[in-house]
Amino acid sequence: MSILSTQQSCFGLRSIYEKVDHPIFVIDIDAQGNYRYADFNPVAKKNLGLTSDNLRGRLLSEVLPPEFASPCIELYDECVKAGKTIHYEKLVTLDGEPIWWLTGLTPLKDDNGHIYRLVGTCTNITQRKQFEQALQDSETRYRQLAQRESLLNSIASQIRASLDFNTVVETAVDKLYHLLELERCVFRLYVPDAIPPVAEVIAEVKHPELPSLNGSRVPVADITPLIAKITRKEVTRIEDTLTLQNPVERQFFLETLNYRAVVFVPVHTQSGKIGAICCSHSGKTRHWNDNEVDLLERVADKLAIALTQAELYAQTRSIAESEAQKAIELTAALQQLQQTQAQLIQQEKMSSLGQLVAGVAHEINNPVSFIYGNINPAKDYIDDVLELVQLYQQSYPNSNPIIQAKLQQLDWEFIQRDFPKLLDSIKIGADRIRKIVQSLRNFSRLDEAEMKTVDLHEGIDNTLLILENRWQANPNRPAIQVVKDYGDLPLVECYAGEINQVFMNLLINAIDALESAFVKQPRIEILTQQLDDEMVAIRVRDNGLGIPAELKSRVFEPFFTTKPVGKGTGLGLSISYKIVEKHGGTLDYCSQPGKGTEFVVKLPRSQKQS
């Protein structure tokens, strides 16, 4: 290569070095092993606030403060010891602004293999760090939401499983105590029939060192202001009882009840019974935030349901024991209780599903958007790097044997071809997740609380996408074939979220039927058609074992199920029936033993016509 050509190549590399938008610095290693500044590109000078080139040849300790120089020297020593490129992240505050840098430090060797120079390339990763912190905070919030939803679902399960209020309230108090990290959590029940009237502690969980209040009774006359607030359904928050202005009230909370910080949340039943959840600390103050109070109010609502349910059960039991001749009335009361439970569970399921879907969609959307948004920049970066390497290869076609060996080991040509494909695959995966998130949102229809005209096919497709993992083959059966035969349906006026729940229940039942049928070629068919100008029909058909004749009359009965304990609640078809009936439609089925079952949903196009 001629001198002129070499000079041109060096000029080209220097141009790239000076124009690249990443800070680059060069450190020389002298004969004594000291690190001396050799060069900075313009971006590095700008970020470090350098205005001249008088740093060349100077020691790090002469330029940087000790708190910066010492960690840098340790990293340079690590790179020299490793003999290869190392990467490290470092937070640097310049002009009061904290910036995260990702630095790649590469050693350069002479012909004798001695490292004489280090080249550092810095990338500003502050935004990535901020995304990571935001993601971590988001995960924390979601974990707290999940824990609180778990508590509410646990209490709801207790209500469904037991009519004993004491069991339900003890579970609630125990879970609140641990979730909110309290020193004491109790439930007080107002007993107006006592002489004198009292507020009794019927459930308690506390720190082992605190004296027990369980079973204790406080005369209502001693806590008249507090009882008045509870009667008015007002929440009482006290962050520090020492700050209370009323000396009598301050003495009562501090000395009588031994509360330093406390919150009371009232519980009211339809029959007029009154109670309160009481969360407290004796040894410290506490700020009760709105999220905690909101959780306590939601728990209070469920305890009110449980207490009402227990009262209803006690009444029906008393009637049964005292008057056998009123068995018909008792049956009617129990049926009404079951219907009330079914409605409460329906509301709870829709609320929990909506909140869970919203939380999952929101939490997944953040990291997916972060990944999706960084794919194109990453692709641009790798294109720049590949272009830079190609320039090096063109400028220095005869590189040293070590580099040639490394290129052969890495299969550099394959990497150049495959890396863009890898990024494309990541982008496809991110697109797939975004579609799933969108399907979750469309399925829940959280923003559509009112009746609207919707495309039923879209609702079915969203439901199928959510259940896609259940079509796959498993050890108990081969993959389920899903066949869609969609007709030309008009838009239908309905509550989209509720109709989507009907589709979900019917499809889950079909899958469960095929799980236990051991069919060689399991198959689910979904057919839609317009029956006339006013009605449309949706058919969900499976080729399972069908429904036994002796059970056909109980298919839509609340709480009836043939599934194992823990597998089903027996409410899916009952709730679906009521939803379709509410829309002025019908839900029916036909089944032949050994040939499968078909459910038919018929809906009016317009609710005005129904």
Coordinates of C-alpha atoms in Angstrom, one line a residue:
M1 CA 0.0 0.0 0.0
S2 CA 1.4 3.4 -0.9
I3 CA 2.1 6.2 1.6
L4 CA -0.7 8.3 0.1
S5 CA -3.2 5.4 0.3
T6 CA -2.2 4.8 3.9
Q7 CA -2.6 8.5 4.7
Q8 CA -6.0 8.5 3.1
S9 CA -7.1 5.4 5.1
C10 CA -5.9 7.0 8.3
F11 CA -7.7 10.2 7.4
G12 CA -10.9 8.2 6.8
L13 CA -10.7 6.4 10.1
R14 CA -9.9 9.7 11.9
S15 CA -13.0 11.2 10.3
I16 CA -15.1 8.3 11.6
Y17 CA -13.5 8.7 15.0
E18 CA -14.3 12.3 15.2
K19 CA -17.8 12.2 13.7
V20 CA -19.2 9.2 15.6
D21 CA -21.8 10.3 18.1
H22 CA -20.4 8.1 20.9
P23 CA -17.7 9.3 23.3
I24 CA -14.3 7.5 22.5
F25 CA -11.1 7.9 24.6
V26 CA -7.7 6.4 24.3
I27 CA -5.4 5.6 27.2
D28 CA -1.7 4.8 26.8
I29 CA 0.2 2.5 29.1
D30 CA 3.8 3.7 29.8
A31 CA 6.8 1.5 30.6
Q32 CA 6.0 1.7 34.3
G33 CA 2.4 0.6 33.8
N34 CA 0.9 4.0 34.4
Y35 CA -2.2 5.1 32.5
R36 CA -1.9 8.3 30.6
Y37 CA -4.5 10.1 28.5
A38 CA -3.7 9.9 24.8
D39 CA -6.8 11.2 23.0
F40 CA -10.5 12.0 23.1
N41 CA -12.9 12.3 20.3
P42 CA -15.0 15.6 20.1
V43 CA -18.1 13.9 21.7
A44 CA -16.0 12.8 24.7
K45 CA -14.5 16.2 25.1
K46 CA -18.0 17.8 25.1
N47 CA -19.4 15.3 27.6
L48 CA -16.4 15.7 29.9
G49 CA -16.3 19.5 29.5
L50 CA -12.8 19.5 28.0
T51 CA -11.8 22.6 26.1
S52 CA -8.2 21.8 25.1
D53 CA -5.9 19.0 24.2
N54 CA -3.4 19.7 27.0
L55 CA -4.4 16.4 28.7
R56 CA -2.4 14.2 26.4
G57 CA 0.3 12.3 28.2
R58 CA -0.9 13.2 31.7
L59 CA -1.7 10.6 34.4
L60 CA -5.2 9.9 35.4
S61 CA -4.4 10.9 39.0
E62 CA -3.3 14.3 37.7
V63 CA -6.6 14.9 35.8
L64 CA -9.3 13.2 37.7
P65 CA -10.3 13.6 41.4
P66 CA -9.3 10.6 43.6
E67 CA -12.9 9.4 43.9
F68 CA -13.0 9.1 40.0
A69 CA -9.4 8.1 39.3
S70 CA -9.2 5.1 41.7
P71 CA -12.2 3.2 40.3
C72 CA -11.0 3.9 36.7
I73 CA -7.6 2.5 37.4
E74 CA -9.1 -0.6 38.9
L75 CA -11.2 -1.2 35.7
Y76 CA -8.1 -0.5 33.5
D77 CA -6.2 -3.1 35.6
E78 CA -9.0 -5.6 35.1
C79 CA -9.0 -5.1 31.3
V80 CA -5.2 -5.5 31.1
K81 CA -5.3 -8.6 33.3
A82 CA -8.1 -10.1 31.2
G83 CA -6.4 -9.3 27.9
K84 CA -9.7 -8.8 26.2
T85 CA -12.6 -6.3 25.9
I86 CA -14.5 -5.8 29.1
H87 CA -17.8 -3.8 29.6
Y88 CA -18.9 -1.9 32.6
E89 CA -21.7 0.4 33.6
K90 CA -21.0 3.6 35.5
L91 CA -23.2 6.5 36.8
V92 CA -21.5 9.8 36.4
T93 CA -22.9 13.2 37.4
L94 CA -21.9 16.1 35.2
D95 CA -23.1 19.6 35.8
G96 CA -25.6 18.2 38.3
E97 CA -27.1 15.7 35.8
P98 CA -26.7 12.0 36.5
I99 CA -25.8 10.0 33.4
W100 CA -25.4 6.2 33.0
W101 CA -22.6 5.2 30.6
L102 CA -22.0 1.7 29.2
T103 CA -18.3 1.5 28.4
G104 CA -16.5 -1.1 26.3
L105 CA -12.8 -1.1 27.1
T106 CA -10.6 -2.8 24.5
P107 CA -6.8 -3.5 24.9
L108 CA -4.5 -3.1 21.9
K109 CA -1.3 -5.2 21.7
D110 CA 2.0 -4.7 19.9
D111 CA 3.8 -7.3 17.8
N112 CA 5.2 -8.9 21.0
G113 CA 1.7 -9.3 22.5
H114 CA 2.3 -6.5 25.0
I115 CA -0.7 -4.3 25.8
Y116 CA 0.3 -0.7 25.2
R117 CA -3.0 1.0 24.8
L118 CA -6.7 0.9 25.9
V119 CA -9.5 2.2 23.7
G120 CA -12.8 3.0 25.4
T121 CA -16.2 3.5 23.7
C122 CA -19.1 4.9 25.7
T123 CA -22.8 4.6 25.2
N124 CA -25.3 6.7 27.0
I125 CA -27.8 4.2 28.6
T126 CA -29.5 6.6 30.9
Q127 CA -32.9 6.1 29.1
R128 CA -32.5 2.3 29.3
K129 CA -31.8 2.5 33.0
Q130 CA -34.8 4.7 33.5
F131 CA -36.9 2.2 31.6
E132 CA -35.5 -0.6 33.8
Q133 CA -36.3 1.3 37.0
A134 CA -39.8 2.1 35.7
L135 CA -40.3 -1.5 34.9
Q136 CA -39.1 -2.5 38.3
D137 CA -41.5 0.0 39.9
S138 CA -44.3 -1.3 37.7
E139 CA -43.6 -4.9 38.7
T140 CA -43.7 -3.9 42.3
R141 CA -47.0 -2.2 41.9
Y142 CA -48.4 -5.2 40.0
R143 CA -47.1 -7.6 42.7
Q144 CA -48.9 -5.5 45.3
L145 CA -52.1 -5.5 43.2
A146 CA -51.8 -9.2 42.7
Q147 CA -51.4 -9.8 46.5
R148 CA -54.4 -7.6 47.2
E149 CA -56.6 -9.3 44.6
S150 CA -55.4 -12.7 46.0
L151 CA -56.7 -11.5 49.4
L152 CA -60.0 -10.5 48.1
N153 CA -60.4 -13.7 46.0
S154 CA -59.5 -15.7 49.1
I155 CA -62.2 -14.0 51.2
A156 CA -64.7 -14.5 48.4
S157 CA -63.8 -18.2 48.2
Q158 CA -64.3 -18.5 52.0
I159 CA -67.7 -16.8 51.5
R160 CA -68.6 -19.4 48.8
A161 CA -67.3 -22.3 50.9
S162 CA -68.6 -21.4 54.3
L163 CA -71.6 -19.8 55.8
D164 CA -69.8 -19.4 59.1
F165 CA -69.0 -15.7 59.5
N166 CA -66.3 -16.3 62.2
T167 CA -64.3 -18.4 59.8
V168 CA -64.5 -15.7 57.1
V169 CA -63.6 -12.8 59.4
E170 CA -60.7 -14.7 61.0
T171 CA -59.3 -15.4 57.5
A172 CA -59.7 -11.7 56.5
V173 CA -58.0 -10.4 59.7
D174 CA -55.1 -12.8 59.4
K175 CA -54.4 -11.9 55.7
L176 CA -54.7 -8.2 56.4
Y177 CA -52.3 -8.4 59.3
H178 CA -49.6 -10.0 57.2
L179 CA -50.2 -8.1 53.9
L180 CA -50.2 -4.6 55.5
E181 CA -47.5 -5.6 58.1
L182 CA -49.5 -4.5 61.1
E183 CA -48.9 -4.9 64.8
R184 CA -52.5 -5.7 65.4
C185 CA -55.6 -6.3 63.3
V186 CA -59.0 -6.9 64.9
F187 CA -62.7 -7.0 64.0
R188 CA -65.1 -5.3 66.4
L189 CA -68.8 -6.1 66.3
Y190 CA -71.4 -3.7 67.8
V191 CA -73.7 -5.5 70.2
P192 CA -76.6 -3.2 70.9
D193 CA -78.6 -5.9 72.8
A194 CA -75.9 -6.2 75.6
I195 CA -76.5 -4.3 78.8
P196 CA -74.9 -1.8 78.5
P197 CA -74.3 -1.9 74.7
V198 CA -70.7 -2.8 73.8
A199 CA -68.3 -3.2 70.9
E200 CA -66.8 -6.7 71.1
V201 CA -63.6 -8.0 69.5
I202 CA -64.6 -11.3 67.8
A203 CA -61.4 -11.8 65.7
E204 CA -57.8 -10.8 66.3
V205 CA -54.2 -11.3 64.9
K206 CA -51.4 -9.5 66.8
H207 CA -47.7 -9.2 67.5
P208 CA -46.7 -11.9 70.1
E209 CA -45.5 -9.2 72.6
L210 CA -48.8 -7.4 72.6
P211 CA -51.6 -8.3 75.1
S212 CA -54.7 -9.9 73.5
L213 CA -57.9 -8.0 73.1
N214 CA -59.9 -11.0 71.7
G215 CA -63.2 -11.3 73.4
S216 CA -62.9 -7.9 75.1
R217 CA -65.9 -5.6 75.3
V218 CA -65.7 -1.8 75.4
P219 CA -68.9 0.0 76.5
V220 CA -70.3 2.1 73.7
A221 CA -70.6 5.0 76.1
D222 CA -66.8 5.2 76.3
I223 CA -66.4 5.5 72.5
T224 CA -69.4 7.5 71.5
P225 CA -67.6 9.7 69.0
L226 CA -66.0 6.7 67.3
I227 CA -69.3 4.7 67.2
A228 CA -71.0 7.8 65.7
K229 CA -68.4 7.9 62.9
I230 CA -68.8 4.1 62.3
T231 CA -72.6 4.5 62.2
R232 CA -72.3 7.2 59.6
K233 CA -70.0 4.9 57.6
E234 CA -67.0 7.2 58.0
V235 CA -63.5 5.9 57.9
T236 CA -61.3 7.0 60.8
R237 CA -57.6 7.5 60.2
I238 CA -55.2 8.4 63.0
E239 CA -51.5 8.6 62.0
D240 CA -50.3 9.6 65.5
T241 CA -52.6 9.6 68.5
L242 CA -50.3 12.1 70.3
T243 CA -51.5 14.8 67.9
L244 CA -55.2 14.4 68.8
Q245 CA -56.5 17.7 70.2
N246 CA -59.2 16.1 72.5
P247 CA -57.5 15.0 75.7
V248 CA -60.2 12.4 76.5
E249 CA -60.0 10.9 73.0
R250 CA -56.2 10.9 73.2
Q251 CA -56.1 9.2 76.5
F252 CA -58.7 6.6 75.3
F253 CA -56.6 5.6 72.3
L254 CA -53.2 5.7 74.0
E255 CA -54.0 4.3 77.4
T256 CA -57.2 2.3 77.1
L257 CA -56.6 0.7 73.7
N258 CA -52.8 1.2 73.5
Y259 CA -53.0 2.6 69.9
R260 CA -50.3 5.0 68.5
A261 CA -51.6 4.7 64.9
V262 CA -55.0 3.3 64.0
V263 CA -57.6 3.1 61.2
F264 CA -61.2 2.1 61.6
V265 CA -63.2 1.0 58.5
P266 CA -67.0 0.4 59.1
V267 CA -68.9 -2.7 58.1
H268 CA -72.7 -2.4 57.6
T269 CA -75.1 -5.2 56.7
Q270 CA -78.5 -4.9 55.1
S271 CA -80.2 -5.9 58.3
G272 CA -78.5 -3.1 60.3
K273 CA -75.7 -4.9 62.0
I274 CA -72.6 -2.7 62.5
G275 CA -68.9 -3.7 62.9
A276 CA -65.5 -2.3 62.1
I277 CA -62.1 -3.5 60.8
C278 CA -59.4 -2.0 63.1
C279 CA -55.7 -1.9 62.0
S280 CA -53.2 -0.5 64.4
H281 CA -49.7 0.0 65.7
S282 CA -48.8 0.4 69.3
G283 CA -45.1 1.2 69.1
K284 CA -44.9 3.6 66.1
T285 CA -46.8 6.1 63.9
R286 CA -48.0 5.2 60.4
H287 CA -49.3 7.0 57.4
W288 CA -52.4 5.2 56.1
N289 CA -52.4 5.8 52.3
D290 CA -55.5 5.8 50.1
N291 CA -54.6 2.4 48.5
E292 CA -54.6 0.7 51.9
V293 CA -57.8 2.3 52.9
D294 CA -59.4 1.4 49.6
L295 CA -58.3 -2.3 50.2
L296 CA -59.8 -2.2 53.7
E297 CA -63.1 -0.8 52.3
R298 CA -63.3 -3.6 49.7
V299 CA -62.6 -6.2 52.4
A300 CA -65.3 -4.5 54.5
D301 CA -67.8 -4.8 51.7
K302 CA -67.1 -8.6 51.4
L303 CA -67.4 -9.0 55.2
A304 CA -70.7 -7.3 55.0
I305 CA -71.8 -9.8 52.4
A306 CA -70.5 -12.7 54.6
L307 CA -72.3 -11.3 57.7
T308 CA -75.5 -10.9 55.7
Q309 CA -75.1 -14.4 54.3
A310 CA -74.5 -15.8 57.8
E311 CA -77.6 -14.0 59.1
L312 CA -79.7 -15.4 56.3
Y313 CA -78.3 -18.9 57.0
A314 CA -79.0 -18.6 60.7
Q315 CA -82.6 -17.5 60.0
T316 CA -83.2 -20.4 57.6
R317 CA -81.7 -22.8 60.1
S318 CA -83.8 -21.5 62.9
I319 CA -86.9 -21.8 60.8
A320 CA -86.0 -25.4 59.9
E321 CA -85.4 -26.4 63.5
S322 CA -88.4 -24.7 64.9
E323 CA -91.0 -25.3 62.2
A324 CA -90.6 -28.4 60.1
Q325 CA -93.9 -27.6 58.4
K326 CA -92.2 -24.6 56.8
A327 CA -89.8 -26.7 54.8
I328 CA -91.0 -25.1 51.6
E329 CA -90.2 -21.6 52.8
L330 CA -86.8 -22.8 53.9
T331 CA -86.1 -24.2 50.5
A332 CA -87.1 -21.0 48.9
A333 CA -84.8 -19.0 51.2
L334 CA -81.9 -21.2 50.5
Q335 CA -82.5 -20.9 46.7
Q336 CA -82.7 -17.2 47.1
L337 CA -79.4 -17.3 49.0
Q338 CA -77.8 -19.3 46.2
Q339 CA -79.1 -16.9 43.6
T340 CA -77.7 -14.0 45.6
Q341 CA -74.3 -15.8 45.9
A342 CA -74.4 -16.4 42.1
Q343 CA -75.0 -12.7 41.4
L344 CA -72.3 -11.7 43.8
I345 CA -69.8 -14.1 42.3
Q346 CA -70.7 -12.9 38.8
Q347 CA -70.0 -9.3 39.8
E348 CA -66.8 -10.4 41.5
K349 CA -65.6 -12.5 38.6
M350 CA -66.3 -9.6 36.1
S351 CA -64.6 -7.1 38.4
S352 CA -61.6 -9.3 39.1
L353 CA -61.3 -10.3 35.4
G354 CA -61.4 -6.7 34.3
Q355 CA -58.8 -5.5 36.9
L356 CA -56.6 -8.5 36.1
V357 CA -56.8 -8.0 32.4
A358 CA -56.2 -4.3 32.7
G359 CA -53.2 -4.9 35.0
V360 CA -51.7 -7.6 32.9
A361 CA -52.2 -5.7 29.6
H362 CA -50.8 -2.5 31.1
E363 CA -47.8 -4.2 32.8
I364 CA -47.0 -6.3 29.7
N365 CA -47.4 -3.4 27.4
N366 CA -44.7 -1.4 29.1
P367 CA -41.8 -3.8 28.7
V368 CA -43.0 -4.9 25.2
S369 CA -43.1 -1.3 24.1
F370 CA -39.7 -0.8 25.5
I371 CA -38.4 -3.9 23.6
Y372 CA -40.3 -3.0 20.4
G373 CA -39.1 0.6 20.5
N374 CA -35.4 -0.4 20.9
I375 CA -35.3 -3.0 18.1
N376 CA -34.9 -0.5 15.3
P377 CA -32.2 1.6 17.2
A378 CA -30.4 -1.7 17.9
K379 CA -30.6 -2.6 14.2
D380 CA -29.2 0.8 13.3
Y381 CA -26.4 0.4 15.8
I382 CA -25.4 -3.1 14.5
D383 CA -25.6 -1.7 10.9
D384 CA -23.2 1.1 11.9
V385 CA -20.9 -1.4 13.6
L386 CA -20.9 -3.8 10.6
E387 CA -20.2 -0.8 8.3
L388 CA -17.3 0.2 10.5
V389 CA -15.9 -3.3 10.5
Q390 CA -16.2 -3.4 6.7
L391 CA -14.3 -0.1 6.5
Y392 CA -11.6 -1.6 8.7
Q393 CA -11.5 -4.7 6.5
Q394 CA -11.2 -2.6 3.4
S395 CA -8.5 -0.4 4.9
Y396 CA -6.6 -3.3 6.4
P397 CA -7.3 -6.4 4.3
N398 CA -4.2 -8.1 5.6
S399 CA -4.9 -8.1 9.4
N400 CA -2.7 -9.9 11.8
P401 CA -3.1 -13.7 12.3
I402 CA -4.8 -13.3 15.7
I403 CA -7.6 -11.3 14.3
Q404 CA -7.9 -13.7 11.3
A405 CA -8.1 -16.7 13.7
K406 CA -10.8 -15.0 15.8
L407 CA -12.9 -14.1 12.7
Q408 CA -12.8 -17.7 11.6
Q409 CA -13.7 -18.9 15.0
L410 CA -16.6 -16.5 15.2
D411 CA -17.7 -17.3 11.6
W412 CA -17.9 -13.6 11.0
E413 CA -19.7 -13.9 7.6
F414 CA -22.5 -16.0 9.2
I415 CA -22.9 -13.4 12.0
Q416 CA -23.2 -10.6 9.4
R417 CA -26.0 -12.5 7.7
D418 CA -27.8 -13.9 10.7
F419 CA -27.8 -11.0 13.2
P420 CA -30.3 -8.9 11.2
K421 CA -32.5 -12.0 10.9
L422 CA -32.2 -12.5 14.7
L423 CA -33.5 -8.9 15.3
D424 CA -36.3 -9.5 12.8
S425 CA -37.3 -12.6 14.9
I426 CA -37.3 -10.5 18.0
K427 CA -39.6 -8.0 16.3
I428 CA -42.0 -10.7 15.2
G429 CA -42.1 -12.0 18.8
A430 CA -42.8 -8.5 20.2
D431 CA -45.6 -8.1 17.6
R432 CA -47.1 -11.3 18.7
I433 CA -47.1 -10.2 22.4
R434 CA -48.7 -6.9 21.4
K435 CA -51.5 -8.7 19.6
I436 CA -52.1 -10.8 22.6
V437 CA -52.3 -7.7 24.8
Q438 CA -54.7 -6.1 22.4
S439 CA -56.8 -9.3 22.4
L440 CA -57.0 -9.2 26.2
R441 CA -58.1 -5.6 26.1
N442 CA -60.7 -6.3 23.4
F443 CA -61.9 -9.4 25.3
S444 CA -62.5 -7.5 28.6
R445 CA -64.0 -4.4 26.9
L446 CA -63.3 -2.4 30.0
D447 CA -64.0 0.8 28.3
E448 CA -67.4 -0.3 27.0
A449 CA -69.6 -0.4 30.1
E450 CA -72.7 0.6 28.1
M451 CA -74.4 -1.4 25.4
K452 CA -72.9 -1.0 21.9
T453 CA -73.1 -2.6 18.5
V454 CA -70.1 -4.9 18.1
D455 CA -68.7 -7.5 15.7
L456 CA -69.3 -10.9 17.4
H457 CA -66.6 -12.5 15.2
E458 CA -64.0 -10.2 16.8
G459 CA -65.1 -11.3 20.3
I460 CA -64.8 -15.0 19.3
D461 CA -61.4 -14.5 17.8
N462 CA -60.1 -12.6 20.8
T463 CA -61.4 -15.4 23.1
L464 CA -59.8 -18.1 20.9
L465 CA -56.4 -16.2 21.0
I466 CA -56.5 -16.0 24.8
L467 CA -57.3 -19.8 25.0
E468 CA -54.8 -20.7 22.3
N469 CA -52.4 -22.5 24.7
R470 CA -55.2 -24.9 25.6
W471 CA -55.6 -26.2 22.0
Q472 CA -52.1 -27.5 22.1
A473 CA -51.3 -31.2 22.5
N474 CA -50.6 -32.5 26.0
P475 CA -49.9 -36.0 27.6
N476 CA -53.6 -36.6 27.9
R477 CA -54.7 -35.9 24.3
P478 CA -53.5 -34.7 20.9
A479 CA -54.0 -31.1 19.8
I480 CA -57.6 -29.9 19.4
Q481 CA -58.6 -28.9 15.9
V482 CA -60.6 -25.6 15.9
V483 CA -62.8 -25.1 12.9
K484 CA -64.4 -21.7 12.2
D485 CA -67.4 -21.5 9.9
Y486 CA -68.4 -17.8 10.0
G487 CA -71.5 -16.6 8.3
D488 CA -72.1 -13.0 7.2
L489 CA -73.2 -11.6 10.5
P490 CA -74.4 -8.0 11.0
L491 CA -73.2 -5.9 14.0
V492 CA -75.1 -6.9 17.2
E493 CA -76.1 -4.5 20.0
C494 CA -75.0 -6.0 23.3
Y495 CA -72.8 -5.7 26.4
A496 CA -69.6 -6.9 24.6
G497 CA -67.7 -7.9 27.8
E498 CA -70.6 -10.1 29.0
I499 CA -71.1 -11.8 25.6
N500 CA -67.4 -12.5 25.5
Q501 CA -67.7 -14.2 28.8
V502 CA -70.4 -16.4 27.4
F503 CA -68.0 -17.4 24.5
M504 CA -65.3 -18.0 27.0
N505 CA -67.5 -20.3 29.2
L506 CA -68.7 -22.3 26.2
L507 CA -65.3 -22.8 24.8
I508 CA -63.7 -23.8 28.1
N509 CA -66.5 -26.3 28.7
A510 CA -65.9 -27.8 25.2
I511 CA -62.1 -28.1 26.0
D512 CA -62.8 -29.7 29.4
A513 CA -65.2 -32.2 27.7
L514 CA -62.5 -33.2 25.2
E515 CA -59.8 -33.4 28.0
S516 CA -61.7 -36.3 29.6
A517 CA -63.0 -37.9 26.5
F518 CA -59.8 -39.5 25.1
V519 CA -60.9 -38.7 21.5
K520 CA -58.3 -39.5 18.9
Q521 CA -59.0 -36.5 16.8
P522 CA -60.5 -33.9 19.2
R523 CA -62.4 -31.1 17.3
I524 CA -64.3 -28.0 18.1
E525 CA -66.5 -26.3 15.5
I526 CA -67.7 -22.7 15.8
L527 CA -70.5 -21.7 13.4
T528 CA -72.3 -18.4 13.0
Q529 CA -75.3 -17.5 10.9
Q530 CA -78.0 -14.9 10.5
L531 CA -81.3 -16.6 11.2
D532 CA -83.6 -13.8 10.0
D533 CA -83.7 -10.0 10.0
E534 CA -83.8 -9.9 13.8
M535 CA -81.8 -12.9 15.1
V536 CA -78.3 -14.3 14.8
A537 CA -77.0 -17.6 16.1
I538 CA -73.6 -18.8 17.4
R539 CA -73.0 -22.6 17.6
V540 CA -70.2 -24.2 19.6
R541 CA -69.9 -27.9 18.9
D542 CA -67.4 -30.6 20.2
N543 CA -67.0 -34.3 19.5
G544 CA -66.6 -35.4 23.1
L545 CA -68.6 -38.0 25.0
G546 CA -71.7 -35.9 25.3
I547 CA -73.9 -35.3 28.3
P548 CA -75.5 -38.3 30.0
A549 CA -79.3 -38.3 29.7
E550 CA -79.8 -38.3 33.5
L551 CA -77.9 -35.0 33.8
K552 CA -79.4 -33.0 31.0
S553 CA -82.0 -31.4 33.2
R554 CA -79.4 -29.9 35.5
V555 CA -77.0 -28.4 32.9
F556 CA -78.0 -24.8 33.7
E557 CA -78.5 -25.3 37.4
P558 CA -76.3 -23.0 39.5
F559 CA -73.4 -24.7 41.3
F560 CA -74.0 -28.0 39.5
T561 CA -70.9 -29.5 38.0
T562 CA -69.5 -32.9 37.0
K563 CA -65.9 -31.7 37.1
P564 CA -63.5 -32.7 40.0
V565 CA -63.2 -30.5 43.1
G566 CA -61.2 -27.4 42.3
K567 CA -61.8 -27.8 38.5
G568 CA -65.1 -25.9 38.2
T569 CA -67.6 -24.0 40.2
G570 CA -70.8 -25.0 38.4
L571 CA -71.6 -21.4 37.6
G572 CA -70.3 -21.0 34.0
L573 CA -73.4 -22.2 32.1
S574 CA -75.8 -20.7 34.7
I575 CA -74.2 -17.3 34.4
S576 CA -74.0 -17.6 30.6
Y577 CA -77.7 -18.5 30.5
K578 CA -78.6 -15.4 32.5
I579 CA -76.4 -13.1 30.4
V580 CA -78.0 -14.4 27.2
E581 CA -81.5 -14.1 28.7
K582 CA -80.7 -10.6 29.8
H583 CA -80.0 -9.7 26.2
G584 CA -83.4 -11.1 25.1
G585 CA -81.8 -14.2 23.6
T586 CA -81.8 -17.9 24.3
L587 CA -79.1 -20.4 25.2
D588 CA -79.9 -24.1 24.4
Y589 CA -78.0 -27.3 23.6
C590 CA -78.4 -30.7 22.1
S591 CA -76.2 -33.7 23.0
Q592 CA -75.9 -37.3 21.9
P593 CA -73.9 -39.7 24.1
G594 CA -70.7 -40.7 22.4
K595 CA -71.1 -38.0 19.6
G596 CA -70.6 -34.7 21.4
T597 CA -72.5 -31.6 22.4
E598 CA -73.6 -28.5 20.7
F599 CA -74.5 -25.2 22.5
V600 CA -76.6 -22.6 20.5
V601 CA -76.6 -19.0 21.4
K602 CA -79.4 -16.9 19.8
L603 CA -79.2 -13.1 20.1
P604 CA -81.4 -10.3 18.7
R605 CA -79.6 -7.8 16.5
S606 CA -81.0 -4.8 18.4
Q607 CA -82.2 -4.6 22.0
K608 CA -85.0 -2.3 20.9
Q609 CA -86.5 -5.2 18.9
S610 CA -86.0 -7.6 21.8

